[in-house]
XYZ file of C-alpha atoms in Angstrom:
599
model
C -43.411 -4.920 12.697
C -45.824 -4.702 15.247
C -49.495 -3.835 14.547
C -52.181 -1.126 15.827
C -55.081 -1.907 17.358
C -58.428 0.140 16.192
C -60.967 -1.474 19.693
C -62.255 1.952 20.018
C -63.506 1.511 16.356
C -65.245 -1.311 16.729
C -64.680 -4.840 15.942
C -62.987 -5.529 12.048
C -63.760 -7.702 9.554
C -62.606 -9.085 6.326
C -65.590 -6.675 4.306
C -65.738 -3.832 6.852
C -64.727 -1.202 4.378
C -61.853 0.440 2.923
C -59.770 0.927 5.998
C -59.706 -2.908 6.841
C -59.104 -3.916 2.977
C -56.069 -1.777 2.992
C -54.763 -2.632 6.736
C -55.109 -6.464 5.483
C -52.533 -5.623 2.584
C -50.400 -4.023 4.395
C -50.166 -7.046 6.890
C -51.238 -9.925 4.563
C -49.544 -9.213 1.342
C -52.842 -10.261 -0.427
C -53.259 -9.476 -4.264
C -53.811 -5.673 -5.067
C -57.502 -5.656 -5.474
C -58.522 -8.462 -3.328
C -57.006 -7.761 0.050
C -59.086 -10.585 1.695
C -59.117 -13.556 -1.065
C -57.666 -16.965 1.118
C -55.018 -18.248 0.550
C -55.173 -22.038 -0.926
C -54.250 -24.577 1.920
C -51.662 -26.078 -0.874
C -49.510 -23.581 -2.806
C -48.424 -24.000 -6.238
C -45.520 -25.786 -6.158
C -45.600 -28.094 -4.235
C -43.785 -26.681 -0.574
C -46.788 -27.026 1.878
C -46.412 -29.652 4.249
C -49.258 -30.961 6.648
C -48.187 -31.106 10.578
C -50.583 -32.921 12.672
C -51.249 -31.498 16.060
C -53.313 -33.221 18.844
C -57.158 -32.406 17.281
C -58.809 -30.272 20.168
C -62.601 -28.935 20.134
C -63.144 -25.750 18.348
C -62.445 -22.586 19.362
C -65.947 -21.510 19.131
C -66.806 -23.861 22.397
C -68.782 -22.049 24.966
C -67.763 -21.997 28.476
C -70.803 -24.556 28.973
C -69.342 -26.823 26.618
C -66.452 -26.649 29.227
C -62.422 -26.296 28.102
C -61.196 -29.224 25.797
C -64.499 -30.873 26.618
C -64.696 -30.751 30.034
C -67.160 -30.420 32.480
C -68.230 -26.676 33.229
C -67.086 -27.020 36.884
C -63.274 -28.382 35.312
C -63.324 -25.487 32.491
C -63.586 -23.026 35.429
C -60.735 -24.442 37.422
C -58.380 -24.253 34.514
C -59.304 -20.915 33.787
C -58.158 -19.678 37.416
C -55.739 -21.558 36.887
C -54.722 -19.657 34.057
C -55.231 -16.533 35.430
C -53.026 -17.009 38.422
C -50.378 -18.420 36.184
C -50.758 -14.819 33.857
C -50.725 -12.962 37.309
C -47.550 -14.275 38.217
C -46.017 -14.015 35.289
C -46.510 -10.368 34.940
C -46.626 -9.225 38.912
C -42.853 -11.093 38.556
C -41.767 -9.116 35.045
C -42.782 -6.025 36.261
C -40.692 -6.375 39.848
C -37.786 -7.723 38.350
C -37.345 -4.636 35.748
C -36.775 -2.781 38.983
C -34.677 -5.612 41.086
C -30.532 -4.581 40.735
C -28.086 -4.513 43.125
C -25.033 -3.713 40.524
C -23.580 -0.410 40.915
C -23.854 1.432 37.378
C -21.476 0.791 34.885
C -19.386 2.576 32.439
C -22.298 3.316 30.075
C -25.186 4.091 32.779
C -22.727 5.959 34.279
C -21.938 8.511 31.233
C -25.609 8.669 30.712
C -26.347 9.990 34.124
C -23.356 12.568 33.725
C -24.308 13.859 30.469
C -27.919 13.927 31.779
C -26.984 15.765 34.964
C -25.824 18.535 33.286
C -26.868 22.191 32.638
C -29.132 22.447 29.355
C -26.844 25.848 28.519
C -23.798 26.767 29.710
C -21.593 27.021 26.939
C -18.671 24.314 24.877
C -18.167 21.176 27.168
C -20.070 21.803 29.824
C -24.002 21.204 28.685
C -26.041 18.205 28.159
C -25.938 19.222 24.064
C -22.069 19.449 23.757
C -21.126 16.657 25.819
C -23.275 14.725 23.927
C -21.345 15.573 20.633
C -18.621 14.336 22.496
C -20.529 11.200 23.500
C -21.910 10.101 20.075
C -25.530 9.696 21.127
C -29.050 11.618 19.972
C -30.916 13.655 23.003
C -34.494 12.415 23.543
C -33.751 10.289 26.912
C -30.984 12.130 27.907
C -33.573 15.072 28.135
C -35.594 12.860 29.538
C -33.921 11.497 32.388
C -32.137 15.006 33.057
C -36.149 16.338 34.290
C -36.557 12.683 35.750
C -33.963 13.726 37.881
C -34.928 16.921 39.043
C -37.787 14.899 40.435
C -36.562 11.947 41.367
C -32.781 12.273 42.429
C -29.587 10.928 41.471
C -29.564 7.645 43.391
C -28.952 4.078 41.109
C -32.458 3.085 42.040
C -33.776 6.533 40.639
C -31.933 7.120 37.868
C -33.008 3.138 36.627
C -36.756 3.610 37.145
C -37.259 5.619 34.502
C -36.042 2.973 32.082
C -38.083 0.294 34.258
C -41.114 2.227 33.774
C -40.668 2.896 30.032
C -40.057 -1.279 29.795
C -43.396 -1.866 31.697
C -45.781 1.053 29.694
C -44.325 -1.206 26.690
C -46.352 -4.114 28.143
C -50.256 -2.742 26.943
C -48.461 -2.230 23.633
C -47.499 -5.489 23.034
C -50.845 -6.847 24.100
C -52.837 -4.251 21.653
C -50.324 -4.993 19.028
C -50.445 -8.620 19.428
C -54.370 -8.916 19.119
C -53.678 -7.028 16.277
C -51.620 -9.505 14.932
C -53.816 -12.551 15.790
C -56.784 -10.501 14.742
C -55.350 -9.842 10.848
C -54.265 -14.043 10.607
C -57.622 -15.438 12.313
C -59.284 -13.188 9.561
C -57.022 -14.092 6.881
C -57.278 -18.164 7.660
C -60.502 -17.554 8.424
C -60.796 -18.704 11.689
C -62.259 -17.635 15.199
C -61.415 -14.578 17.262
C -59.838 -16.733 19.862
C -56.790 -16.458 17.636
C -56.707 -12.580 17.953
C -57.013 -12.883 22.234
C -54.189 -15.988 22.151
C -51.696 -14.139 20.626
C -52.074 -11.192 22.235
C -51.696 -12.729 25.516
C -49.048 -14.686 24.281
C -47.630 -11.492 23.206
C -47.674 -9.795 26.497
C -46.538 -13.199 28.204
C -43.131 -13.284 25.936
C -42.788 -9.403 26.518
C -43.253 -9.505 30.516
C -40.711 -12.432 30.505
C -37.987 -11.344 28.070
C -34.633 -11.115 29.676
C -33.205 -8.993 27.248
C -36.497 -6.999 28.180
C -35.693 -7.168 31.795
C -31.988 -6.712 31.606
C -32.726 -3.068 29.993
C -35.085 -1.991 31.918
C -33.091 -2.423 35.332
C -30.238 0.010 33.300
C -30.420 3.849 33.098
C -30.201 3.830 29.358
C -32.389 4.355 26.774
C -33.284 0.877 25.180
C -36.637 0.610 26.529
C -37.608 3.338 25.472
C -36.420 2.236 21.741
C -38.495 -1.099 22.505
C -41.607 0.987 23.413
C -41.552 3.461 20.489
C -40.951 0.606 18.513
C -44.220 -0.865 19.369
C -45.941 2.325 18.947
C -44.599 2.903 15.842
C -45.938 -0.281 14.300
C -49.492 0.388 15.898
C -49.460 4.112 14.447
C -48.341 3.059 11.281
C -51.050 0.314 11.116
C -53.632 2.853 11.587
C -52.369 5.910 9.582
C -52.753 3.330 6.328
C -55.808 1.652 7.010
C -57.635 5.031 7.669
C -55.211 8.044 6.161
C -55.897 11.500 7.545
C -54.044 14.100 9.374
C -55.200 12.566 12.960
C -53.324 9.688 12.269
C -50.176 11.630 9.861
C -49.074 13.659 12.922
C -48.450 10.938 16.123
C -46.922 8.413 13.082
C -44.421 11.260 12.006
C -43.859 12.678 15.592
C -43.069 8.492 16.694
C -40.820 8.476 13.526
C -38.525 11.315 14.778
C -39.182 10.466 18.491
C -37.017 7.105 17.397
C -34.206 9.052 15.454
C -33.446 11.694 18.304
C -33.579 8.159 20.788
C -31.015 5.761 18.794
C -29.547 5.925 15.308
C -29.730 2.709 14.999
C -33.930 2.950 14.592
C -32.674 4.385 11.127
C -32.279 0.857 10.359
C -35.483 0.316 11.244
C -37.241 2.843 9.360
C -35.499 2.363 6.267
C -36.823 -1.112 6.180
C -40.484 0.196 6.930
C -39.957 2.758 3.967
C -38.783 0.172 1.561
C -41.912 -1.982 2.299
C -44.467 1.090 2.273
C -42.802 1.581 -1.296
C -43.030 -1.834 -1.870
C -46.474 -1.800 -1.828
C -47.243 1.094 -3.424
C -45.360 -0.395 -6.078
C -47.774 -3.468 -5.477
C -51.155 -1.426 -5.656
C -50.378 0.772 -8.850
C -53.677 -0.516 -10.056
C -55.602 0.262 -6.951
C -55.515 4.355 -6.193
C -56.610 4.529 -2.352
C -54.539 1.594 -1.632
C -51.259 3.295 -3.070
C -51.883 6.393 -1.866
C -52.718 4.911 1.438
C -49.074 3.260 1.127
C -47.843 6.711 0.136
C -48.821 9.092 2.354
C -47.667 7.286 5.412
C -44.407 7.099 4.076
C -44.732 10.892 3.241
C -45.627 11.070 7.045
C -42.488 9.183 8.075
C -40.248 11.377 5.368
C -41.413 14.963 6.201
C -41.395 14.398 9.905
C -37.240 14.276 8.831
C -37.790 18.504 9.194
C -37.865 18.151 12.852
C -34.284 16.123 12.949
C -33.039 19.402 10.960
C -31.909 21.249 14.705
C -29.709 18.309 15.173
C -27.997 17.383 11.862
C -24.769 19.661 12.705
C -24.316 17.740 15.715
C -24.817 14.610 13.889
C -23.066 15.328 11.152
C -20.153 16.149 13.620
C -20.544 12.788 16.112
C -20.625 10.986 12.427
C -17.263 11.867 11.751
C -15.689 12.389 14.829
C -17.411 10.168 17.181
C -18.059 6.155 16.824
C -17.187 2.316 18.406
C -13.374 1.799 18.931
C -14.165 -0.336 21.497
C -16.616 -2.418 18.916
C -15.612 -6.728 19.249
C -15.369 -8.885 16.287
C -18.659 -10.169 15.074
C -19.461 -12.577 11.986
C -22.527 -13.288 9.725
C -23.924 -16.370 12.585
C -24.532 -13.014 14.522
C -27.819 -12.338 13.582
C -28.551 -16.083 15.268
C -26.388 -15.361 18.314
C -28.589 -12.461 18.432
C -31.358 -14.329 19.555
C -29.561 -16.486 21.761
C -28.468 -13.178 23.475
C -31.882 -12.129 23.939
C -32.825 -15.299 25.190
C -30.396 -14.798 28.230
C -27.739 -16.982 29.460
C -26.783 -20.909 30.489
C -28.523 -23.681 29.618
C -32.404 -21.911 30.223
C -31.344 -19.241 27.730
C -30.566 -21.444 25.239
C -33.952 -23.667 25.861
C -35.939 -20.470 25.556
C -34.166 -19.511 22.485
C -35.622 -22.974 20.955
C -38.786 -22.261 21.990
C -39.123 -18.582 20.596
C -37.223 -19.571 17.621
C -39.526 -22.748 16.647
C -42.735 -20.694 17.857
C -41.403 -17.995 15.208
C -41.038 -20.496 12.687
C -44.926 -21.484 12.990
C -45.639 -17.910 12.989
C -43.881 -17.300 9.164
C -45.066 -20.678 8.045
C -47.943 -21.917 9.619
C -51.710 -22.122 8.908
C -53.673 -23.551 10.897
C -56.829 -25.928 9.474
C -60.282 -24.258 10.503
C -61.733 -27.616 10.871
C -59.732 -29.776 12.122
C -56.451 -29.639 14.428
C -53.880 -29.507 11.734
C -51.219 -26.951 10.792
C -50.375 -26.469 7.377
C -46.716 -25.402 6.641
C -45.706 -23.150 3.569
C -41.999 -22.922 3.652
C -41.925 -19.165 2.001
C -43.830 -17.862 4.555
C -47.746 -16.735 5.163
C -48.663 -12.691 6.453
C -48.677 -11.431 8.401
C -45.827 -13.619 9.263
C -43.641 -12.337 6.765
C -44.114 -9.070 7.290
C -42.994 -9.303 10.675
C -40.124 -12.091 10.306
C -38.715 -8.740 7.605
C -38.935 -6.468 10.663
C -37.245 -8.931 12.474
C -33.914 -10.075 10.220
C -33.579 -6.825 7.350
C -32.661 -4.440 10.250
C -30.189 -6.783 11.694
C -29.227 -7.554 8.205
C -28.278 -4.083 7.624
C -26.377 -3.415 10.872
C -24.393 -6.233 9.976
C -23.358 -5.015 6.729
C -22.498 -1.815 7.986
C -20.460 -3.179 10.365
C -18.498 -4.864 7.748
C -18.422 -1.814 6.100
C -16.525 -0.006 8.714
C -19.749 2.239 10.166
C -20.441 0.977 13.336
C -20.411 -1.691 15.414
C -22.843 -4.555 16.162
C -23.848 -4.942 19.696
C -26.394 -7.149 21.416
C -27.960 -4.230 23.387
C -29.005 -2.102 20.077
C -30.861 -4.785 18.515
C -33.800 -3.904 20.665
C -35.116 -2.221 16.864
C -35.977 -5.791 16.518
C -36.712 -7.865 19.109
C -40.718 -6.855 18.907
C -41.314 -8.028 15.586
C -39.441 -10.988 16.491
C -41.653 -11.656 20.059
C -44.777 -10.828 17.923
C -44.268 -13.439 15.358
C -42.997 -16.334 18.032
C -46.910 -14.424 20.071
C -48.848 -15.323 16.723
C -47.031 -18.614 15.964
C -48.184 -19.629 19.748
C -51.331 -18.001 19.213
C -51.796 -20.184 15.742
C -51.220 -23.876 17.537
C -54.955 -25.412 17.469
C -54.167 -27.185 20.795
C -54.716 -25.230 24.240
C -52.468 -27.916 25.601
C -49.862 -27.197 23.113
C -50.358 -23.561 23.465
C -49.835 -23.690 27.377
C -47.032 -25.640 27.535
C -45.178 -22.902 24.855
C -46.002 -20.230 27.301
C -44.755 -22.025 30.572
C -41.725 -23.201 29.354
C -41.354 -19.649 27.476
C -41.934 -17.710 30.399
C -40.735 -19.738 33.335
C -37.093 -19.929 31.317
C -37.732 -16.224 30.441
C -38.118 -15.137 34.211
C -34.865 -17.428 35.036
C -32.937 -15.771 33.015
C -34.268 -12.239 33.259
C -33.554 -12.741 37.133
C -29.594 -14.060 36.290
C -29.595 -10.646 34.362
C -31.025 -8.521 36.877
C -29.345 -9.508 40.061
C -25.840 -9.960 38.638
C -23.054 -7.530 39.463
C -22.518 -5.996 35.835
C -18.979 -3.819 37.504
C -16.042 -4.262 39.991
C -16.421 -0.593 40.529
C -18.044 -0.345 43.943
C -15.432 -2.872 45.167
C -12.308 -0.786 44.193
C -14.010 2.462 45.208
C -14.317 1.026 48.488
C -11.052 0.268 48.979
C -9.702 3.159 47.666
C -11.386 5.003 50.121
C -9.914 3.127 52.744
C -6.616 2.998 52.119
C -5.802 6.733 50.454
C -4.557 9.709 52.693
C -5.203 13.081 51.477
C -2.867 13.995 48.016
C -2.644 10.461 46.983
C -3.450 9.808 43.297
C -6.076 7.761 41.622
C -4.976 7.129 38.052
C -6.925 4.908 35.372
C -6.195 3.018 32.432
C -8.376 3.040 30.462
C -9.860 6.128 30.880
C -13.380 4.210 30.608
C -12.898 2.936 33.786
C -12.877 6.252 35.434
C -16.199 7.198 35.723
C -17.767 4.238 37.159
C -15.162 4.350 40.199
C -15.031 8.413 40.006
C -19.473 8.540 41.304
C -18.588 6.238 44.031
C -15.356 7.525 45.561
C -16.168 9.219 48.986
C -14.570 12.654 48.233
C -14.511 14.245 51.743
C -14.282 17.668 51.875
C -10.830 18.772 53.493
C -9.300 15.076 52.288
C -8.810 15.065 48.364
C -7.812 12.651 46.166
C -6.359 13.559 42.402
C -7.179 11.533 39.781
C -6.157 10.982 36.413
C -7.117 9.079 33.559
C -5.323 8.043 30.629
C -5.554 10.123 27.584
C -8.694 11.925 28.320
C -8.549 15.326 30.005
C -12.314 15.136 30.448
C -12.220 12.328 32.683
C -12.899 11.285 35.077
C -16.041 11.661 35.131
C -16.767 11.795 31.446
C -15.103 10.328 28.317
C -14.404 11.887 25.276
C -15.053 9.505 22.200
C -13.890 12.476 19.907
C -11.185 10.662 17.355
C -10.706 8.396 20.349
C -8.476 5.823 18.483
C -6.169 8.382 17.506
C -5.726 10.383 20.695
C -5.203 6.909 22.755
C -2.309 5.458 19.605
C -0.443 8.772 19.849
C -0.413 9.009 23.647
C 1.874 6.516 25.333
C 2.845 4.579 28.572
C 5.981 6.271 29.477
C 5.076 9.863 29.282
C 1.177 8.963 30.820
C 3.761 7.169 33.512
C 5.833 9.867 34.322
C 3.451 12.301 34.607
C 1.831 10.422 37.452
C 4.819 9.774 39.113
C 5.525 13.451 39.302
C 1.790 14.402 40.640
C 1.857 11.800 43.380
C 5.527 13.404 44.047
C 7.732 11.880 46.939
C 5.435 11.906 49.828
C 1.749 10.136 48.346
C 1.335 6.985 46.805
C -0.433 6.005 43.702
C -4.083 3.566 42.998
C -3.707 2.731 39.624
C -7.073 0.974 38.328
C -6.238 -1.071 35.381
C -7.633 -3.673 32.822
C -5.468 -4.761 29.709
C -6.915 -5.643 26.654
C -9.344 -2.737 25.665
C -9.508 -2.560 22.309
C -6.856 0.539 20.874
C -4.592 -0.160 24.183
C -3.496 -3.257 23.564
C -0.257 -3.211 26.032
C -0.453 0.008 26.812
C -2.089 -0.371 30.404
C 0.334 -3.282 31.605
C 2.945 -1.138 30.446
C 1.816 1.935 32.720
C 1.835 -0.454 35.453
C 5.514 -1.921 34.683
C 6.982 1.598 34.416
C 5.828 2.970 37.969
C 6.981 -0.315 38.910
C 10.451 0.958 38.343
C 9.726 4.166 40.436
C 7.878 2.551 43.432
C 7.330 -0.681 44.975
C 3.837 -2.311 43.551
C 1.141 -4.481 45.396
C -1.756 -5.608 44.341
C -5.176 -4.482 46.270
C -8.039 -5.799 44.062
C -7.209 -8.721 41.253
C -9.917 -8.720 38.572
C -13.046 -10.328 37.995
C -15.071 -11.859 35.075
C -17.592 -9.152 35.037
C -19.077 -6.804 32.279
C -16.633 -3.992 33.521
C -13.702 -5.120 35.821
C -10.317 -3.877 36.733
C -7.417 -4.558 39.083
C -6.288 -2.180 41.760
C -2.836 -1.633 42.505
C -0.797 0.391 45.009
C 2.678 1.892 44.382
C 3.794 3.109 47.298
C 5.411 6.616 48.286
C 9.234 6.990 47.206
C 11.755 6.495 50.485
């Protein structure tokens, strides 16, 4: 998880009280009663193994001494050097959150619906009761319904809130990454150059993360689940090291601010719990260290009151509501995961490497305080461990309730995760005794991060606008605009130029709330008992005689298996059938056909 950071209290050490013995517990897993004792360089056992690295000068050099031993002049070069490279880096992350030209899709589009509408106005028609129809918890639906009232309606406005979210994330994984660096340097007993490498590494791997990138350019609410992440680890960090009602209240109102954002952060927190208890556990012996343990958790478990409002409408999206359009996924997901996040092609992949080998340093690595070596301990050093748990038990458990039937697993919820994960592949940058070394990580890291965050960004994610436009071009006033599935309706429905004087009807499979909404309510059920012929027929008689019928299709949805191609076969025997639009490899696609007016 990631960690606070306590600047405003002045600089921590090792011996600088009570506060720091018990943060460096919680982060180093030392032995109850000796927070701070090293760690021997060769474990008992047997499974360290020495890496050599290139030897560098020590940290500790002054500029004078110049960078890697070079002349002052040279050491000043670099540094600009440096500090353009950083510039760009960031000035590009922070643009390209912002940079899409895709219409919205499916998803965005339901979000902006349900967040359009009226905070009261009685059973499906406010924000609250279409989302118990929708499956989802409130907090940036509420937040994006006053963004609007500000900002408009338009895809570029109802996106920036997300891309703002994603780049106020960006000083959190900079304080939490110092924080990191900070708690290892003091552990291994090195300089405080570790704390400032990792935290810029940190922010580097943050500003560059496609997956980081991707989500903030989309009007939904997984960067804010990224930023309250972060701010959940740096709250939690400082409610233990210094317990006291100042630091009780933000950690519990974070806590509920995550469970009212996605239920997936329950995930999250449970694993967070289970370690606080874990360490109480650990510190039986030691009295302000387990209570220290203790009442955080308490903090995390009574700020549950505040979820009370919305338990009925939980409790009723739990049993009504879930993911029948969920794919298959097996146990190599929680690798593919990374991969995802990594973006796609052949840079994707590269980055992956890199974040994945710069993670393993982080869990394993120590680095030699006199010399440039790295020692390895294949079960893992803290605060590496700590965070590589943040990183895999979440995903761990939203794979096994997958299996079990609960929910499904899909690449844009992991987000619960992905800053532990970019913390420890920060500190195992941050950890390399070699500037050289260190460098290189970050350029290849971020140059293949900014690739693929700009594949992400600037790729059409629907065929929407395209049929929309040709629908309005070719319909006359009474034609009909049906959809199967109904999920493809709302997408197409905000872009349809509905002139006033010249309507269109449209329909959607299924779902009498479409089309701009759908209705997830016992959705499998209500699409297996509907069928084709009747759906078929029914359009047939609305278009009547005289209009002709746009029927926006895509087989294969999970639940419809047939049933779409079927729709389309059966007005096929009522009308003649062309094909406008054929369909395209895209995130959300669909053909468009015509079937023309009965002679």
């Amino acid at each position: 998880m990631p960690k606070s950071h306590a600047a405003a209290e002045g600089p921590e050490t090792a011996s600088a009280g009570y506060r720091d013995d018990v943060a460096t517990d919680l982060s180093a897993g030392s032995p109850a009663g000796d927070p701070s004792a090293p760690e021997s360089l060769t474990p008992a056992g047997g499974t360290g193994v020495t890496v050599p690295v290139i030897p560098v000068a020590r940290e500790e050099s002054s500029p004078d001494a110049g960078a890697l031993g070079a002349p002052p002049q040279r050491y000043w070069t670099h540094r600009r050097i440096a500090a353009i490279g950083v510039g760009f880096v960031l000035a590009a992350g922070v643009l390209l959150r912002f940079f899409s030209p895709s219409h919205l899709w499916l998803d965005e589009t339901l979000t902006v619906n349900i967040a359009h509408s009226p905070l009261t106005g009685g059973p499906g028609t406010d924000l609250f009761d279409r989302l118990r129809h929708d499956g989802a918890p409130p907090l940036f639906y509420l937040l994006l319904h006053s963004w609007m009232q500000v900002a408009g309606t338009s895809e570029i406005a109802v996106r920036a809130l997300a891309g703002l979210l994603s780049v106020a994330t960006l000083p959190l994984a900079w304080l939490a990454g110092r924080r990191v660096g900070r708690m290892a340097a003091e552990r291994f007993g090195l300089g405080p150059a570790v704390a400032d490498r990792t935290a810029l590494a940190a922010l580097l791997l943050f500003a560059s993360s496609p997956y980081a990138i991707r989500y903030a350019s989309e009007a939904r609410m997984y960067s804010l689940v990224v930023f309250l992440v972060l701010l959940f680890g740096l709250l939690l960090l400082r409610a233990v090291e210094r317990p006291g009602w100042g630091r009780w209240i933000p950690l519990g109102l974070t806590t509920v601010a995550l469970t009212y954002t996605h239920y997936w952060t329950f995930l999250l927190l449970a694993s967070v719990a289970a370690g606080l208890a874990w360490k109480a556990r650990q510190n039986r012996e030691n009295p302000q260290h387990r209570r220290a343990y203790l009442s955080a958790l308490a903090a995390m478990g009574f700020s549950g009151v505040l979820f009370v409002p919305w338990l009925p409408s939980f409790a009723y999206q739990l049993t009504h509501t879930g993911t029948p359009w969920a794919p298959t996924v097996h146990a190599q997901v929680l690798l593919d995961t990374v991969f995802n996040w990594a973006g796609p092609s052949s840079t994707g992949a590269l980055l992956a490497l890199v974040l994945l080998g710069s993670a393993f340093l982080g869990f394993t690595a120590t680095p030699d305080p006199q010399g440039g070596h790295l020692h390895v301990d294949l079960r893992g050093r803290m605060p590496g461990r700590a965070l590589a748990a943040f990183w895999l038990v979440p995903l761990a458990l939203a794979y096994l309730l997958y299996v079990a039937g609960g929910s499904a697993y899909a690449e844009r919820y992991t987000g619960i995760s992905l800053p532990a994960f970019l913390l420890l592949a920060g500190l195992g940058i941050g950890l390399l005794p070699s500037r050289r070394v260190q460098a290189g990580f970050l350029v290849v890291a971020t140059v293949t991060g900014l690739l693929g965050g700009l594949t992400l960004a600037r790729g059409e994610r629907t065929q929407a606008g395209q049929i929309a436009s040709q629908i309005d071009q070719l319909t006359r006033p009474g034609d009909v605009v049906a959809y199967c599935p109904d999920q493809l309706a709302p997408a197409v429905h905000r872009l349809l130029d509905r002139k006033p004087g010249t309507p269109i009807q449209e329909i959607a499979f299924a779902d009498p709330d479409g089309p701009a909404f759908v209705d997830w309510v016992d959705y499998a059920r209500r699409m297996k008992a509907a069928t084709a012929s009747d759906f078929a027929e029914r359009v047939n008689r609305l278009a009547g005689p005289d209009h002709a019928i746009f029927f926006v299709r895509a087989d294969g949805y999970r639940t419809l298996e047939g049933t779409c191609v079927a729709i389309s076969d059966q007005l096929a025997s009522f009308r003649d059938r062309t094909q406008v639009l054929p369909r395209k490899s895209l995130l959300e696609s669909a053909a468009l056909e015509r079937f023309s007016t009965i002679r």
